[in-house]
XYZ file of C-alpha atoms in Angstrom:
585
model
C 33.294 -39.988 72.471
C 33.230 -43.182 70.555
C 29.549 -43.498 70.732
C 29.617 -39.792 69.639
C 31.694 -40.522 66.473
C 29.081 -43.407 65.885
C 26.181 -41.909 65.707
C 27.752 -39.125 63.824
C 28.861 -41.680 61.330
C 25.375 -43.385 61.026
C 23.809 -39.788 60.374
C 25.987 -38.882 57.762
C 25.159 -42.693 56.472
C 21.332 -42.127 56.329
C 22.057 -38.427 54.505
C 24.361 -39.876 52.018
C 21.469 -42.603 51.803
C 18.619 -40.111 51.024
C 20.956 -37.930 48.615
C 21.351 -41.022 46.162
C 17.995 -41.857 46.069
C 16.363 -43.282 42.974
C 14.010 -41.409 41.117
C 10.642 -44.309 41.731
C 7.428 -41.958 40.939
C 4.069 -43.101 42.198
C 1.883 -43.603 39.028
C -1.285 -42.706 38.412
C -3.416 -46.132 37.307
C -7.197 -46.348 36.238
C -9.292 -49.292 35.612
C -12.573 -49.316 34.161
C -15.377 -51.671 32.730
C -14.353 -52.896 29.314
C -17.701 -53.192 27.846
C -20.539 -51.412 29.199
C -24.504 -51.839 28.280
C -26.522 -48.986 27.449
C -29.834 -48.472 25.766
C -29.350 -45.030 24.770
C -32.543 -43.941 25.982
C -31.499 -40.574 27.646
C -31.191 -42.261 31.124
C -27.566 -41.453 32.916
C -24.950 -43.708 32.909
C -22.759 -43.727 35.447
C -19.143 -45.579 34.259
C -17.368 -47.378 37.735
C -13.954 -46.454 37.472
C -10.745 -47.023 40.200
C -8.224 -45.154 40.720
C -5.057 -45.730 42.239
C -1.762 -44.545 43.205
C -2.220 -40.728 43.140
C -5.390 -38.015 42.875
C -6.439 -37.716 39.515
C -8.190 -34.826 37.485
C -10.488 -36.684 35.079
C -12.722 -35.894 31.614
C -15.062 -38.640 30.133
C -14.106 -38.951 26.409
C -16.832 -40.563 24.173
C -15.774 -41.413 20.237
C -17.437 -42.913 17.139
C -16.231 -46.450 16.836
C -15.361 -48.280 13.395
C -16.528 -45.603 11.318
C -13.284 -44.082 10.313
C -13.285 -45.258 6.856
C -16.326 -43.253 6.715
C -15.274 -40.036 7.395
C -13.898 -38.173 4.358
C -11.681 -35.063 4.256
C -14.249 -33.291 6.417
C -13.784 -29.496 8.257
C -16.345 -28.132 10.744
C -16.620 -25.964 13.420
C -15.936 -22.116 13.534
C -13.879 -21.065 10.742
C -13.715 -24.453 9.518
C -10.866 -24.852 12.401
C -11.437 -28.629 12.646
C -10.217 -30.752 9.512
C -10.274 -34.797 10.559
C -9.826 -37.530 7.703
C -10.237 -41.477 8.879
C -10.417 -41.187 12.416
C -13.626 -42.105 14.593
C -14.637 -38.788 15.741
C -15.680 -36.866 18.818
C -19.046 -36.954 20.207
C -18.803 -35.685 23.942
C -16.156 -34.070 26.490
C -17.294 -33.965 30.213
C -15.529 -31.379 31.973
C -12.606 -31.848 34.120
C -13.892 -33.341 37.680
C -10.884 -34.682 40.366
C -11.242 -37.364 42.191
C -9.108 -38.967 45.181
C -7.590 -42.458 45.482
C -10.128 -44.896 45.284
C -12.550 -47.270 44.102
C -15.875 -47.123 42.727
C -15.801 -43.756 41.566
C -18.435 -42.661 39.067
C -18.125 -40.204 35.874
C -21.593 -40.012 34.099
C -23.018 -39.434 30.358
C -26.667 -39.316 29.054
C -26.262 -40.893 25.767
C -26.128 -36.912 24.105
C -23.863 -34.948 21.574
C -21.817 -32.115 22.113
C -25.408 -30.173 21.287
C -27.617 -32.312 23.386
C -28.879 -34.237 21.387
C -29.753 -37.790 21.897
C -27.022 -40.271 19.689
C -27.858 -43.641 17.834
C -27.657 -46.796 19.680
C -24.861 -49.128 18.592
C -20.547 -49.001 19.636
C -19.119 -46.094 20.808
C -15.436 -46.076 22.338
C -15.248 -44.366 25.716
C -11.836 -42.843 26.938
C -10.933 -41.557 31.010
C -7.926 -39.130 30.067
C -6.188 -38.324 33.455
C -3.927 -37.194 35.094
C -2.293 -35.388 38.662
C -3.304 -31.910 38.778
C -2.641 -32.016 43.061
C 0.233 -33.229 43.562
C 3.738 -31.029 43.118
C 5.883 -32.426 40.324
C 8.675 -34.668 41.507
C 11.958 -34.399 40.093
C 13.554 -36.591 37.650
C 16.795 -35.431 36.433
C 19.297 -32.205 37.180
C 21.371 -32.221 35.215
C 20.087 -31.331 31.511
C 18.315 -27.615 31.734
C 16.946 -26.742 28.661
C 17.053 -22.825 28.294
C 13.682 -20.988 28.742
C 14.369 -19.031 25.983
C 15.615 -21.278 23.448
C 12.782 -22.098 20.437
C 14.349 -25.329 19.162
C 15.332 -27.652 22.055
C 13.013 -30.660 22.508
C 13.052 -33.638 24.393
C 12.919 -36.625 23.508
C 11.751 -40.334 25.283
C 13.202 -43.335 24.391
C 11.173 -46.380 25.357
C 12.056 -49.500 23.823
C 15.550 -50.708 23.014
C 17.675 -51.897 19.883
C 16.037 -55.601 20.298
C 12.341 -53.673 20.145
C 11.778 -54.950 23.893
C 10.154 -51.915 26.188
C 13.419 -50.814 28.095
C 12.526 -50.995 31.876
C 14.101 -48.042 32.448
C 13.318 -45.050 29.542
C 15.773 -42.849 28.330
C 15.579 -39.453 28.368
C 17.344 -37.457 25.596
C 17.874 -33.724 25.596
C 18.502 -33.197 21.688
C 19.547 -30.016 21.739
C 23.016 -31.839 23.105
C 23.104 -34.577 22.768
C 22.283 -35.192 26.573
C 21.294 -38.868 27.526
C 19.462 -39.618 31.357
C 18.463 -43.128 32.727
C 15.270 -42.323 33.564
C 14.980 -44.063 37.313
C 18.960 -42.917 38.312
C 19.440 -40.537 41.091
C 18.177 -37.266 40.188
C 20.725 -35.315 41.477
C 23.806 -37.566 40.593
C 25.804 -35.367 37.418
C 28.068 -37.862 36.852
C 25.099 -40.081 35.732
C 24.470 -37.907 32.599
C 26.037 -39.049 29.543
C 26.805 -36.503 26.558
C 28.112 -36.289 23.200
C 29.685 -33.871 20.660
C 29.817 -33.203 17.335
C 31.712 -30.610 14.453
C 29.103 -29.917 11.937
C 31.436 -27.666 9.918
C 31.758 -23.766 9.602
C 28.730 -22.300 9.283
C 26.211 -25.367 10.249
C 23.774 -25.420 13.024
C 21.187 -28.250 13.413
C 17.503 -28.870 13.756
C 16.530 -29.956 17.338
C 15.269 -33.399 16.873
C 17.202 -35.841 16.867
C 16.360 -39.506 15.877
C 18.308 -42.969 17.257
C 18.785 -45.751 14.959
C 15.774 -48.264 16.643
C 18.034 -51.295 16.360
C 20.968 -49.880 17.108
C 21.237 -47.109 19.038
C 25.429 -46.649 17.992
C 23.827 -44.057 15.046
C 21.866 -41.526 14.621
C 20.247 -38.856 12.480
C 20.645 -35.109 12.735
C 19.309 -32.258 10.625
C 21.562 -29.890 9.489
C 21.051 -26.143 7.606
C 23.325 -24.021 6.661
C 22.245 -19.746 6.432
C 25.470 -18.816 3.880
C 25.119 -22.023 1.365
C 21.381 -21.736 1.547
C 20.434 -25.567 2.445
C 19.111 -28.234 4.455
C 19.920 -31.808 4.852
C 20.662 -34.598 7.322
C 23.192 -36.540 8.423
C 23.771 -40.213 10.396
C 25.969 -40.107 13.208
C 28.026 -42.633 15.201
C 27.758 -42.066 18.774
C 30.382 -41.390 20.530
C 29.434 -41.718 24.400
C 31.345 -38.732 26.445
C 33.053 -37.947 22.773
C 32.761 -36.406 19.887
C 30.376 -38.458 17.599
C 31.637 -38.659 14.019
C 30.029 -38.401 10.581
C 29.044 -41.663 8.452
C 30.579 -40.766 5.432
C 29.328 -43.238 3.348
C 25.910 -42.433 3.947
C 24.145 -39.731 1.487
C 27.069 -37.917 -0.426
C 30.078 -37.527 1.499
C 27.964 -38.214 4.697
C 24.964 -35.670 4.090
C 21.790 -35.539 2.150
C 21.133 -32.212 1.126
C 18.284 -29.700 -0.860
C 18.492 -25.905 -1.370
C 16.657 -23.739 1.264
C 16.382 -19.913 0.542
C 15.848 -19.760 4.090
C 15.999 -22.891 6.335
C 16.088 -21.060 10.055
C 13.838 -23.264 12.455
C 14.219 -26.497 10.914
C 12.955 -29.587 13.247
C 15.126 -31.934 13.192
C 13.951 -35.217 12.146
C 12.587 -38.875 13.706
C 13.201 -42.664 12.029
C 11.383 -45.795 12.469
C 14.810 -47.574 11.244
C 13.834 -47.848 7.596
C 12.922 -44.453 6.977
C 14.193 -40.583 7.996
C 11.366 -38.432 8.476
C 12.191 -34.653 7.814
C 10.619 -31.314 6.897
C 12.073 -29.106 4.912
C 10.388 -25.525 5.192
C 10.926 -21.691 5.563
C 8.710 -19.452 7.830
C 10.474 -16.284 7.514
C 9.868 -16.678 3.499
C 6.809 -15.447 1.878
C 6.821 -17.907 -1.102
C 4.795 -20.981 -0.452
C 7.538 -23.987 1.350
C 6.652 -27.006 3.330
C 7.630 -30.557 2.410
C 7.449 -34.031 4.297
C 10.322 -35.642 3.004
C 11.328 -39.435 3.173
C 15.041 -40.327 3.194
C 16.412 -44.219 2.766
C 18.023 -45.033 6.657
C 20.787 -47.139 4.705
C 21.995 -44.974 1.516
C 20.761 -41.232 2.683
C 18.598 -41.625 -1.349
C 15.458 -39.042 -0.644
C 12.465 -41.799 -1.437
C 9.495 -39.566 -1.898
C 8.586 -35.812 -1.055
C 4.949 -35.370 0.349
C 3.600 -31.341 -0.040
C 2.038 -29.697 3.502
C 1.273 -26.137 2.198
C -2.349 -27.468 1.876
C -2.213 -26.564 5.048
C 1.077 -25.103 6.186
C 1.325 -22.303 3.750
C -1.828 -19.298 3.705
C -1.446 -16.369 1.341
C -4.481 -14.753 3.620
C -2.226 -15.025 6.636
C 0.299 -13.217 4.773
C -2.031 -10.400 3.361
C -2.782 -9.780 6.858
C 0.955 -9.129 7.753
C 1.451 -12.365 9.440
C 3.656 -15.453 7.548
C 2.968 -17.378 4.498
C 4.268 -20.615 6.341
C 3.378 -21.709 9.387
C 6.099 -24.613 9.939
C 6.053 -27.075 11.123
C 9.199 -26.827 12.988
C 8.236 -29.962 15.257
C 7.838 -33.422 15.185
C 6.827 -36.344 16.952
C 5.985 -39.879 16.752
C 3.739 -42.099 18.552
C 2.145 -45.641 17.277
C 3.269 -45.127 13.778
C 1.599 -41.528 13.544
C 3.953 -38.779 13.326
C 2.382 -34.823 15.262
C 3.332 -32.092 13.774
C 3.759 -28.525 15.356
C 4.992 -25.184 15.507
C 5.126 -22.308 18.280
C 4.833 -20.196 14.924
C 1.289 -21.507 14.169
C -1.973 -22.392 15.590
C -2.219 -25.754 13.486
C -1.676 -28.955 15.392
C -1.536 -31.824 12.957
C -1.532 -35.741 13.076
C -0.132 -37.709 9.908
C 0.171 -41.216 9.081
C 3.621 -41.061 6.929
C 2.754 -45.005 5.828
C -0.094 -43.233 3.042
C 0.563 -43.892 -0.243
C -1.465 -40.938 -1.087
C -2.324 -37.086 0.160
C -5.909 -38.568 0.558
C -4.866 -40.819 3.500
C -1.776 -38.753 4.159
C -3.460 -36.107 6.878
C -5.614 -37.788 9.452
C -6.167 -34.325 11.324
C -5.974 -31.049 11.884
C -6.080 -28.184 14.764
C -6.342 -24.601 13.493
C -7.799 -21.268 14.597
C -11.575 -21.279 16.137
C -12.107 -23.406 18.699
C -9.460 -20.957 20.984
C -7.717 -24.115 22.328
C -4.006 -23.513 20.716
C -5.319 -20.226 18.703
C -3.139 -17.499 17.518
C -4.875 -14.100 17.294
C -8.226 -14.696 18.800
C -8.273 -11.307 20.830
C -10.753 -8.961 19.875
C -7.470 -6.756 19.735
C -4.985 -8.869 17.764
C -3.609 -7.053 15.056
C -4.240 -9.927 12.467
C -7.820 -11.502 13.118
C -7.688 -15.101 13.391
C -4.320 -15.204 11.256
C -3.042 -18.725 12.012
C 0.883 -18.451 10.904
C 2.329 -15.699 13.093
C 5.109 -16.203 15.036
C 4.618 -13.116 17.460
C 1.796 -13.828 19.550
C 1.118 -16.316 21.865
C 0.713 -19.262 22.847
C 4.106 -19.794 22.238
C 3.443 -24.132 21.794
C 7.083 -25.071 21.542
C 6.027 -29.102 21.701
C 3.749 -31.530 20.596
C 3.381 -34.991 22.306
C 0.854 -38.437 21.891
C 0.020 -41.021 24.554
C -1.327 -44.547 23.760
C -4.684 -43.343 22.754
C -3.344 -40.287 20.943
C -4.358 -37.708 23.222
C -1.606 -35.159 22.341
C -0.610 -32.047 24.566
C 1.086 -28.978 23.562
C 2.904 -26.870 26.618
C 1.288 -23.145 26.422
C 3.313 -20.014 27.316
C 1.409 -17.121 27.184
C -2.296 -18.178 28.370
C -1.998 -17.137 31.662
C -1.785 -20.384 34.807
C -2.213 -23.385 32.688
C -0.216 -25.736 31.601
C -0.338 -27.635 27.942
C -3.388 -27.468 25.714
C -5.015 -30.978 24.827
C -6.515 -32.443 21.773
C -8.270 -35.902 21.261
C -7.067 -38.573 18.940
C -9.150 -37.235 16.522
C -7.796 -33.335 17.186
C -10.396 -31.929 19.229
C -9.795 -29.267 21.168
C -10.784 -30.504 24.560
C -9.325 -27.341 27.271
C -6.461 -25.668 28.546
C -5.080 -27.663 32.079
C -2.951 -26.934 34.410
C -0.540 -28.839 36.732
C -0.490 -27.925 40.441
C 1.143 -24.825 41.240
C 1.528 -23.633 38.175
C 1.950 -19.774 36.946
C 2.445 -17.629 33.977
C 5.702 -18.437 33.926
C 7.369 -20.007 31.003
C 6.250 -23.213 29.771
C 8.960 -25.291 27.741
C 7.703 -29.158 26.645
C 5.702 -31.794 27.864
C 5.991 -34.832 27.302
C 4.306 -38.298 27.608
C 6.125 -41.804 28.599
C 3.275 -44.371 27.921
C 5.268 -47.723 27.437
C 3.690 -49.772 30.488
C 6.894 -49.225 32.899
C 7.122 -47.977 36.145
C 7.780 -45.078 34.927
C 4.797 -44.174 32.591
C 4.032 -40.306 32.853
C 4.546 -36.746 31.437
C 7.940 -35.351 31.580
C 7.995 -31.873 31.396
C 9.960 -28.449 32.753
C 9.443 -26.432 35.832
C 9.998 -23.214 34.210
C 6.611 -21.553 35.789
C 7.326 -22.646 39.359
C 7.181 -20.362 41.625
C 10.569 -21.343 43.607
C 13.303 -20.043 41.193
C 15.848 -22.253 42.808
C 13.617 -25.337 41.546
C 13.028 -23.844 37.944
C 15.981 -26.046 36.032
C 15.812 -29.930 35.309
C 13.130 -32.857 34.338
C 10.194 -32.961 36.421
C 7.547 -35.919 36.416
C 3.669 -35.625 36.779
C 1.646 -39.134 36.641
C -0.650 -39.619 34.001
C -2.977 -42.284 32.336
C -5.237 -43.045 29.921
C -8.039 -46.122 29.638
C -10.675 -47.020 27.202
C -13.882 -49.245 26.476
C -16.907 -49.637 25.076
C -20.129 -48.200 25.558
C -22.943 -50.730 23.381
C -26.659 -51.343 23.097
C -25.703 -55.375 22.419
C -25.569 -57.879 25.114
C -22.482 -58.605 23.904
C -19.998 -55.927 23.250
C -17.918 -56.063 20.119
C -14.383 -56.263 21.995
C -16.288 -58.453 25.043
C -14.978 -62.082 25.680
C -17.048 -63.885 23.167
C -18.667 -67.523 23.637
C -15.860 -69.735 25.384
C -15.535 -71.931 22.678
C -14.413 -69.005 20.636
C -10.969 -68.009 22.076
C -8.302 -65.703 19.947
C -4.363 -66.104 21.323
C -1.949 -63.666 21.249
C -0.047 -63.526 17.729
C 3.658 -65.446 17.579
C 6.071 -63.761 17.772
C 4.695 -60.502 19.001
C 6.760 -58.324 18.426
C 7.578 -59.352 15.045
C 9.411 -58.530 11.572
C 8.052 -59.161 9.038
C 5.593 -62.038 9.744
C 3.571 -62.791 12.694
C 0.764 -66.174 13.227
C -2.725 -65.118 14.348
C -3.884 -68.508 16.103
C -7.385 -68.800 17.117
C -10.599 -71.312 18.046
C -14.038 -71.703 16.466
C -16.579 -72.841 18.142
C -18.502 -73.733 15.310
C -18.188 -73.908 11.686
C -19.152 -70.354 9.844
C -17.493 -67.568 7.831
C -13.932 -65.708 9.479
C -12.684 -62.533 8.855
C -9.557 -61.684 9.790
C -8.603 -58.179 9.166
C -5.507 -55.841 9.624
C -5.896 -52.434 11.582
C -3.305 -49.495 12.126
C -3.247 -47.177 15.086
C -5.463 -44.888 13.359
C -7.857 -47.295 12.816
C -7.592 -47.840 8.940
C -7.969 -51.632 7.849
C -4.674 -52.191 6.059
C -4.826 -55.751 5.478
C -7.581 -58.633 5.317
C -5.827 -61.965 5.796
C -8.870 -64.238 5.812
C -12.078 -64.149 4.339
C -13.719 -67.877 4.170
C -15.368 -69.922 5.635
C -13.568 -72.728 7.908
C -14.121 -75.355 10.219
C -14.968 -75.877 14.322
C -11.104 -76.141 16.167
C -8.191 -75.439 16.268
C -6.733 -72.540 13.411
C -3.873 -70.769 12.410
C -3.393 -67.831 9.780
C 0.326 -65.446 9.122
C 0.444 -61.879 8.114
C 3.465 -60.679 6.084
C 3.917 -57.097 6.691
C 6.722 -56.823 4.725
C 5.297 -53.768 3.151
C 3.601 -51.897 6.044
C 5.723 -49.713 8.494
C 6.740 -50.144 11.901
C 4.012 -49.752 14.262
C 0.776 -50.803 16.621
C -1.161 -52.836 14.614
C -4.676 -55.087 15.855
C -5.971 -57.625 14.187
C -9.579 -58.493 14.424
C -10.920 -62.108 14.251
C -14.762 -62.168 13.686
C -17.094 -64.807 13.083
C -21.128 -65.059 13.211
C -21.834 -62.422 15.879
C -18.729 -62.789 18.064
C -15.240 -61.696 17.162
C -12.540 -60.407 19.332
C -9.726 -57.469 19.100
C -5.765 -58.043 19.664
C -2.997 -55.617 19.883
C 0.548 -56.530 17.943
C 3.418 -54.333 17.149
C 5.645 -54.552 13.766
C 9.650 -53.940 14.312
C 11.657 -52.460 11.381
């Protein structure tokens, strides 16, 4: 009997064991040459690529490179769909081919165009966007359901933490709540979840997004609206873990910053990068033009500046054909210093750099109706041909979210078994995808962790499952994405240049405001060293002279740039060499 009760014991043990096991995905990891030599000559070249950790459904991106300053304010395509604006553009999409664990794969391109036509030697940047389309999602979190049905909730990823380190463990943030997860606790553990409250007043409600405080994650910032006093605004929060979070009163007037709104259902929400709110003010139900980027001071609640979207968010033709004069956007989401904009009431997908000091640098580009990724009213049958702001048909795009390279996916309800629609950095339309198993069914958010933890992936619902008892929660599917260069030089122009030539990391990295570039000449000649943002837009030249062999060392002061990814590129003669550095606020 005792040995009975023993084993019995050391059973229940193991169960109790498995039951509070961590949530530890497998991720999904490529690796590919950083340079590679081509002559452009028509011949295939086949890119080596590894991959490791789980199966992976692949597509061969291949972009302009440096020649974003060149491209001006430009639409093509059907309907004039595509609008881009300094960004290094598209130039092929392979389809989507999977490929098991392992090395020495192979993905192939013939030095052609879209059209198939032969392109000019020189740089070109080459992207492997990836990610799990056979394995089941695994699940992350139980506790926080987000309603099918509801049109506002988001979700939200926190990856670095009030000292601007990368947090080893994300945190996941349900803001139609406020819900908080450890990303990495026991999945099935509710007493894990931590929540807060908050009394907005008597006829109040709030826009979905909600935005931390970077360096101190004790506030944040909520937008509020308000159907009987006709207004929108936004307040900052203390947090209140497990409580009821209470108004900062001395922020704005009497603790909000407000604006009349005929109309403000559907409002966003809004997002900070700790010196700045970012918020939209708009109206979709109201057929007057209304759409506004507006910039609020983090410390007083003062509105800064007010930046006009009806350019594109506002269509008097879309409301002739008895669809909406605004399209949104009722989303928003920022990645590398680039804020997406969306709305499950529009076809337009958007990507804006909110540092522009001007409308001409403001929108860096633009997804609308007619390449029938993300369209509204495509059908032969659609009551309102190719109307883009309509709210009534599908797909019902609910989300919009950016990786490292600014791949952005959209989750898409209504196009039958796929997933999320996905766009290049420069807004391409590139295909509907699906994860495995997927259905019909609803599809909610998706959304990308890309912060080089274990945890790196797309966190999305699991609405469309089949099993109805697994439809609730946060489910994980691995992703990555890895680029390089394809050149017709012996030397590539982000290859490891001579080794007397060497370029350090910048001190301290991450910084505020000022950073040192340090670097090594082999030789005496002319430098360069110039400032990029994540869009690619020099923003700064620091040096332009010419200085001597050894040992150098150079500051940036970007006192007046805003947080972000920047590079900085240190050329001389023929060689130069590309670093990554990111700017705390």
């Amino acid at each position: 009997m005792k040995k009975v009760c023993i084993l019995f014991t050391a059973c229940m043990f193991l169960v109790s064991v498995a039951y509070a096991a961590n949530f530890q995905p497998t991720l999904l990891k490529l690796s590919a040459p950083a340079t590679l030599l081509y002559q452009f000559d028509g011949k295939r070249l086949d890119i080596p690529f590894d991959v490791a950790g789980t199966p992976a459904g692949v597509i061969l991106c291949v972009y302009t490179k440096g020649k974003a300053a060149s491209v001006s304010k430009i639409r093509n395509g059907f309907l004039g769909w595509h609008y881009m604006n300094l960004v290094d553009t598209s130039i092929y999409v392979s389809k989507l081919a999977n490929y098991a664990v392992g090395k020495n794969n192979l993905i192939s391109w013939e030095g052609k165009n879209k059209d198939g036509n032969l392109v000019p030697a020189g740089d070109y940047t080459y992207y492997l966007w990836s990610f799990d389309n056979i394995g089941q999602k695994q699940r992350v979190c139980s506790s926080i359901s987000i309603a099918s049905g509801s049109q506002g909730t988001q979700a939200h990823i926190q990856e670095k933490g009030p000292d601007g380190k990368t947090l080893t463990n994300p945190l996941f943030y349900d803001r139609g709540g406020v819900k908080k997860w450890t990303i990495g606790s026991d999945p099935v553990n509710a007493a894990l979840l931590e929540t807060t409250a908050f009394a907005l007043g008597t006829g109040y409600s709030y826009g979905p997004q909600i935005g931390f405080q970077p360096n101190n994650f004790s506030f944040f910032y909520i937008e509020v609206l308000s159907l009987t006093a006709k207004l929108t605004g936004v307040r900052k929060m203390q947090y209140v873990p497990n409580g009821v979070s209470q108004f900062v009163m001395s922020w704005g007037t009497d603790g909000l910053t407000s604006w009349s709104n005929p109309d403000p259902r559907g409002q966003p929400g809004c997002v900070t990068d700790g010196d700045l709110v970012y918020t939209i003010d708009q109206a979709y139900y109201d057929s007057a033009p209304r759409s506004e980027f507006i910039y609020i001071d983090a410390t007083d609640g003062s509105i800064i500046r007010k930046m006009s979207l009806i350019d594109f968010w506002s269509d008097l033709n879309d409301l002739n054909a008895k669809s909406q004069m605004n399209g949104g956007p009722n989303g928003l989401e920022m990645r590398n210093g680039m804020i997406f904009l969306n709305c499950h009431c529009s076809c337009i997908k958007q990507m804006i750099n909110p540092a522009a000091e001007t409308k001409d640098t403001f929108f860096l580009f633009s997804n609308e109706n007619g390449d029938y990724i993300l369209d509204k009213n495509y059908q032969p049958t659609a009551g309102s041909k190719w109307a883009c702001n309509d709210y009534r048909p599908g797909p019902y795009t609910y989300h919009l979210s950016a990786d490292n390279n600014l791949f952005s996916v959209s989750p898409s309800f209504d196009e039958g078994a796929v997933s999320f629609g996905l766009l290049g950095p420069d807004g391409t339309g590139i295909g509907y995808l699906a994860y495995a198993a997927e259905t019909a069914k609803w599809k909610r958010w998706s959304i990308f962790s890309d912060a080089g933890t274990a945890f790196d992936g797309i966190y999305t619902d699991n609405y469309a499952s089949s099993d109805s008892a697994n439809q609730g929660g946060v489910w994980y599917v691995a992703h990555d994405s890895i680029k390089g260069v394809i050149s017709n030089k012996a030397v590539g122009v982000e290859e490891a240049a001579p080794s007397a030539f060497s370029v350090a990391q910048n001190t301290p990295n991450p910084f505020n405001p000022a950073t040192t570039i340090n670097f090594t000449l082999a030789k005496a000649g002319k430098v360069t060293v110039d400032i990029y943002n994540a869009a690619g837009q020099k923003v700064d030249t620091v040096v332009n002279t010419t200085m001597s062999a050894g040992n150098h060392s150079v500051k940036w002061n970007a006192v007046r740039q805003s947080a972000g990814v920047y590079f900085y590129t240190v050329r001389t003669g023929d060689v130069s060499r590309t670093m990554k550095m990111t700017l705390l606020k």
